[in-house]
Short mmCIF file of C-alpha atoms (C1' of nucleotides) in Angstrom, two decimals:
data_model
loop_
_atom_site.label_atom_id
_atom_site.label_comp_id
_atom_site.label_asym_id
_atom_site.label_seq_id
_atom_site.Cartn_x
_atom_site.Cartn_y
_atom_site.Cartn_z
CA UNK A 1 108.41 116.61 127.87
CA UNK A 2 108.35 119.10 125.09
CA UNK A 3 107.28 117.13 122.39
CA UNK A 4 104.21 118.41 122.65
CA UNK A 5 103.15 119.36 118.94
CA UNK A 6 102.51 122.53 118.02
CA UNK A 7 99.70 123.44 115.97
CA UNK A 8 99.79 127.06 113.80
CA UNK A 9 96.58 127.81 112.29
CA UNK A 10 96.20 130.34 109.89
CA UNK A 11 95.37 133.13 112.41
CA UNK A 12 93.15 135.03 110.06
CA UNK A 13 90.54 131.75 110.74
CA UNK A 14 87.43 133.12 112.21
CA UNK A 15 84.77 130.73 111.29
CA UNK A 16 85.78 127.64 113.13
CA UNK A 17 86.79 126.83 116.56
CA UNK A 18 90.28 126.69 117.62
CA UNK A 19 91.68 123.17 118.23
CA UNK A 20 91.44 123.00 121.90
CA UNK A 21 91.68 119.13 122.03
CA UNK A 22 94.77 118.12 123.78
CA UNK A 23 96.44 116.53 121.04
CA UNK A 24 99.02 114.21 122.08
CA UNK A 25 101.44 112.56 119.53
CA UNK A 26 103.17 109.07 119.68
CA UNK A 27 105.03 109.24 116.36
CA UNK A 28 108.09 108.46 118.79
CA UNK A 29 110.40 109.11 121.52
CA UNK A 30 111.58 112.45 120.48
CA UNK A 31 110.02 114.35 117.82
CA UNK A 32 109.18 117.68 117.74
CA UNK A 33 105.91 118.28 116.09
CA UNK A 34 105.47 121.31 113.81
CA UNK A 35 103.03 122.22 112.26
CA UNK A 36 102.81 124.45 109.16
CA UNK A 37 99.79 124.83 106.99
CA UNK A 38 99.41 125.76 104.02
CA UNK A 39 96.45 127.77 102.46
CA UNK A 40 96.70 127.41 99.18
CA UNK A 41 99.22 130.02 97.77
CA UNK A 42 99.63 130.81 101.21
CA UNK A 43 102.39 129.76 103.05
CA UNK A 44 102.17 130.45 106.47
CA UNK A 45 105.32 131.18 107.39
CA UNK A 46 107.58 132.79 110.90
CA UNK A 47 105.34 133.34 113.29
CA UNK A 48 106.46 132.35 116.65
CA UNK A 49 107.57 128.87 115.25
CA UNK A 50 110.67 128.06 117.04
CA UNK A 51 113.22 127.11 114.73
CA UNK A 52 114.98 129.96 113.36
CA UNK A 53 115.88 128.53 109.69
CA UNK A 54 111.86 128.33 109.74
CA UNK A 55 111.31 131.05 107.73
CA UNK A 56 114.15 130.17 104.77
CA UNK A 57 112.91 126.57 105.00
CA UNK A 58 109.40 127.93 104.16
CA UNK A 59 111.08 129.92 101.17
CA UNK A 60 112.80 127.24 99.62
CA UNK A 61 110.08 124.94 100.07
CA UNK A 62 107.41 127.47 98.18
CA UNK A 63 109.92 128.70 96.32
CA UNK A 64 108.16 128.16 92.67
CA UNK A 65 104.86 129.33 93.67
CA UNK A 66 103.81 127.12 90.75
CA UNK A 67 103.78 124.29 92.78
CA UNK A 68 100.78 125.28 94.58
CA UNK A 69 98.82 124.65 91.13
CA UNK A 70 98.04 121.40 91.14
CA UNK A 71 95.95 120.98 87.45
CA UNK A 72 92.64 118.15 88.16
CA UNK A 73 93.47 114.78 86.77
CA UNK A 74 90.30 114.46 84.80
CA UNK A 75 90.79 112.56 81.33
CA UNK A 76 88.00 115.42 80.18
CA UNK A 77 89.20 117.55 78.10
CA UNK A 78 88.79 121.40 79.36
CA UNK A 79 88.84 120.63 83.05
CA UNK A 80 90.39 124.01 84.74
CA UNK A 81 93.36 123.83 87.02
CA UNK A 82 92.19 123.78 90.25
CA UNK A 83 94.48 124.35 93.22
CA UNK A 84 94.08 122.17 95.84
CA UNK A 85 94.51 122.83 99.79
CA UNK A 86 97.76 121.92 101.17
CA UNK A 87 99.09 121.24 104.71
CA UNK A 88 102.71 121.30 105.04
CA UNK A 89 103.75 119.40 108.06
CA UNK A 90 106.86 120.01 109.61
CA UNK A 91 108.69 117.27 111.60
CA UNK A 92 111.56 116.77 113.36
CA UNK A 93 112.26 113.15 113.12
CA UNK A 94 114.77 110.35 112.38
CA UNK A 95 112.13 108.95 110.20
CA UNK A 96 111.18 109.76 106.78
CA UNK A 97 107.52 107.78 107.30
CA UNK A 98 105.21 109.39 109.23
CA UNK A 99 102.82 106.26 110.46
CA UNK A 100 99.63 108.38 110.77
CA UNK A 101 97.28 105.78 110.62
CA UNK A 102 96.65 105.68 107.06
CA UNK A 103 97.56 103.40 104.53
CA UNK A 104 99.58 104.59 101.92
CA UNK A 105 101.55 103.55 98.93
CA UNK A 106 104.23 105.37 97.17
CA UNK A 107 104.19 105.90 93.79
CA UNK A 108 106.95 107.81 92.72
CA UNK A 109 110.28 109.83 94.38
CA UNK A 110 112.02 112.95 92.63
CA UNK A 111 115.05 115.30 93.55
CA UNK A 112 114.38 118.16 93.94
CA UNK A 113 116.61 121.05 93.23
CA UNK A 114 117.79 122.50 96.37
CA UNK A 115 117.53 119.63 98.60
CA UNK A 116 119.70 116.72 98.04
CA UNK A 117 117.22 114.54 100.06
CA UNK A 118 114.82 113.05 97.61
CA UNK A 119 111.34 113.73 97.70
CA UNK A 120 108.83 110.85 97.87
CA UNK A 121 105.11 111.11 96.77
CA UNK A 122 103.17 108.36 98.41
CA UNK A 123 99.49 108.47 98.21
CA UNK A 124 96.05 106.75 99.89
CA UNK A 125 95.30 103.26 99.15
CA UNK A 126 92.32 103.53 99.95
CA UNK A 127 89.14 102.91 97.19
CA UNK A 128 88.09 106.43 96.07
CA UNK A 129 90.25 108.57 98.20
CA UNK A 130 92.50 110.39 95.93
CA UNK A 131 94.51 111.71 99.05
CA UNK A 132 98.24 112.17 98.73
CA UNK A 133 101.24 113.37 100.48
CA UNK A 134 104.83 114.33 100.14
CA UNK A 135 107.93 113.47 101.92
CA UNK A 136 110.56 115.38 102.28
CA UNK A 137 113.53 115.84 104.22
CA UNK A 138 115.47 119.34 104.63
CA UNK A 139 119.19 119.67 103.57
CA UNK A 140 119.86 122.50 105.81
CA UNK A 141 118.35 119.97 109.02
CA UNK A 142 118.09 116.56 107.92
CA UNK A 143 116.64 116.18 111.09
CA UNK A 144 113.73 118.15 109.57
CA UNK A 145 111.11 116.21 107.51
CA UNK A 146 108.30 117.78 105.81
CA UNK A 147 104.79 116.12 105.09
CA UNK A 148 102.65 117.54 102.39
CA UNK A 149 99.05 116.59 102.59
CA UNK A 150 96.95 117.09 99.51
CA UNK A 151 93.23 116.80 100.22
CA UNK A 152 91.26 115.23 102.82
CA UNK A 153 90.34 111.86 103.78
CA UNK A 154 86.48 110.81 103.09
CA UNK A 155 86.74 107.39 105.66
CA UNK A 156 87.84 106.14 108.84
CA UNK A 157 91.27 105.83 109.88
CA UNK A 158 92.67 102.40 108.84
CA UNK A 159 94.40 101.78 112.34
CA UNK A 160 93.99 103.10 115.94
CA UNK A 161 97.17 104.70 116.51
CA UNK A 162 97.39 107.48 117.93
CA UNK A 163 94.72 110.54 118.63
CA UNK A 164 96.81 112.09 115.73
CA UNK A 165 93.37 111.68 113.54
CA UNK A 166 91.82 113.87 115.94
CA UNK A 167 94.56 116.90 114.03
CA UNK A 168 93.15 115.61 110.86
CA UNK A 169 89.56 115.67 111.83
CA UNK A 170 90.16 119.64 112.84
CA UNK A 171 92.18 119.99 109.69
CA UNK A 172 89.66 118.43 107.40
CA UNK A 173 86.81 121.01 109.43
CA UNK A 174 89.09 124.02 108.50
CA UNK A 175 89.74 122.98 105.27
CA UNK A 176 86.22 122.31 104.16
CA UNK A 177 85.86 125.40 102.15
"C1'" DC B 1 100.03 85.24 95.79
"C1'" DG B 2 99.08 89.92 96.49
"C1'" DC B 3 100.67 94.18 97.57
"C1'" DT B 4 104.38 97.64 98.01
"C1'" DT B 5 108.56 99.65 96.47
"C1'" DT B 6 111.75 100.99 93.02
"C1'" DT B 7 113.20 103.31 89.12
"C1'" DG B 8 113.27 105.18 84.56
"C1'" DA B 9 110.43 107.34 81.22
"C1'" DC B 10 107.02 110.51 79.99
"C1'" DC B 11 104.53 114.82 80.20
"C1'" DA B 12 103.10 119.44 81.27
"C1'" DG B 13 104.02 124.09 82.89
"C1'" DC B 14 107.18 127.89 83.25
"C1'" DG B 15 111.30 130.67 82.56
"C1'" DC B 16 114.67 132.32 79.73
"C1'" DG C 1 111.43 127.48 70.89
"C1'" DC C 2 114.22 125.07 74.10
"C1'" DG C 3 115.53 123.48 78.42
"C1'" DC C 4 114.61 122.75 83.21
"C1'" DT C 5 111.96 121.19 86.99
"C1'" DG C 6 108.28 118.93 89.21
"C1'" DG C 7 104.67 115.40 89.16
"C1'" DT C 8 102.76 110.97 87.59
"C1'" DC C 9 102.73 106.45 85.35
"C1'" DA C 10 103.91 101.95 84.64
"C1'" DA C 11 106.69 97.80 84.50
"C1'" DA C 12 109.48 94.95 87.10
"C1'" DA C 13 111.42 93.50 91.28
"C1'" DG C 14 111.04 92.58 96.18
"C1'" DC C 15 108.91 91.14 100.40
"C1'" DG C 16 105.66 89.05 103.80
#
DNA sequence: CGCTTTTGACCAGCGC
DNA sequence: GCGCTGGTCAAAAGCG
């Protein structure tokens, strides 16, 4: 099977070690799993990902780069507009929710501009963890579905799904900046 | 009965 | 200054 998912990390990573763990996914019978992270601002984008319409998915998903700057939710007054770390998942599956284990309720679904698929903001239920994540699914490949993860879960997973936590736990070690 | 989803409104940032 | 777009909230409905 070539289901296998396929991690990209930011090459230019030198601090931590590589994800060498197996990871195996059971989101399903036939997804692909890809992977693309996003630093920040920083999309990373082509690379020897195999779908071709990669690199103009990546464009019109970043296209405002404005949507990187995500400004803190603090009811103080002159908190600065912090932009947080986001992982942009890419998945190819028949299935807009992604079960990874956590539980997670959605609070709110837009349209966005170039897509006609909506997108859907869902976000942790858990007591404390401010984690949230985007849905959204390509127009160009509706096969396509892209995850956006917005910070990092502080607790244990809720269920005991698959090993997909184990791609969390390394993502949540890169990302601890 | 409690939690999740749905859906419209509201708001803030940015571009023109 | 206005309009557009994206993101969040909140009330009500729906479901187990």
């Amino acid at each position: 099977m070539e289901n296998f998912p396929t991690i990209f990390f930011p090459s230019s990573s030198s601090t931590q070690a590589p994800p060498s763990s197996s990871a195996s996914l059971n989101l399903g019978s036939s997804h692909d799993f890809q992977v693309n992270i996003s630093e920040e601002t920083d999309f990373v984008r082509g690379s020897n990902i195999g779908s071709t319409t990669f690199s103009n998915q990546s464009k019109s998903f970043g296209g405002k780069e404005t949507d990187n700057q995500v400004k803190v939710v603090g009811t103080k007054k002159g908190e600065k507009k912090i932009r947080k770390a986001k992982y942009a998942f890419q998945t190819r599956s028949q299935v807009d929710i992604l079960d990874d284990g956590y539980r997670w309720r959605k609070y709110g679904q837009k349209a966005v501009k170039n897509n006609k698929f909506p997108r859907s903001y869902y976000r942790c239920t858990h007591k404390g963890c401010n984690v949230k994540k985007q849905v959204q699914r390509l127009t160009k490949d509706e096969g396509v579905v892209v995850t956006t993860y917005e910070g990092m879960h502080s607790h244990p997973i809720d269920k005991s799904t698959d090993n997909f936590e184990h791609i969390l736990s390394q993502m949540q070690i890169y990302s601890s900046v």
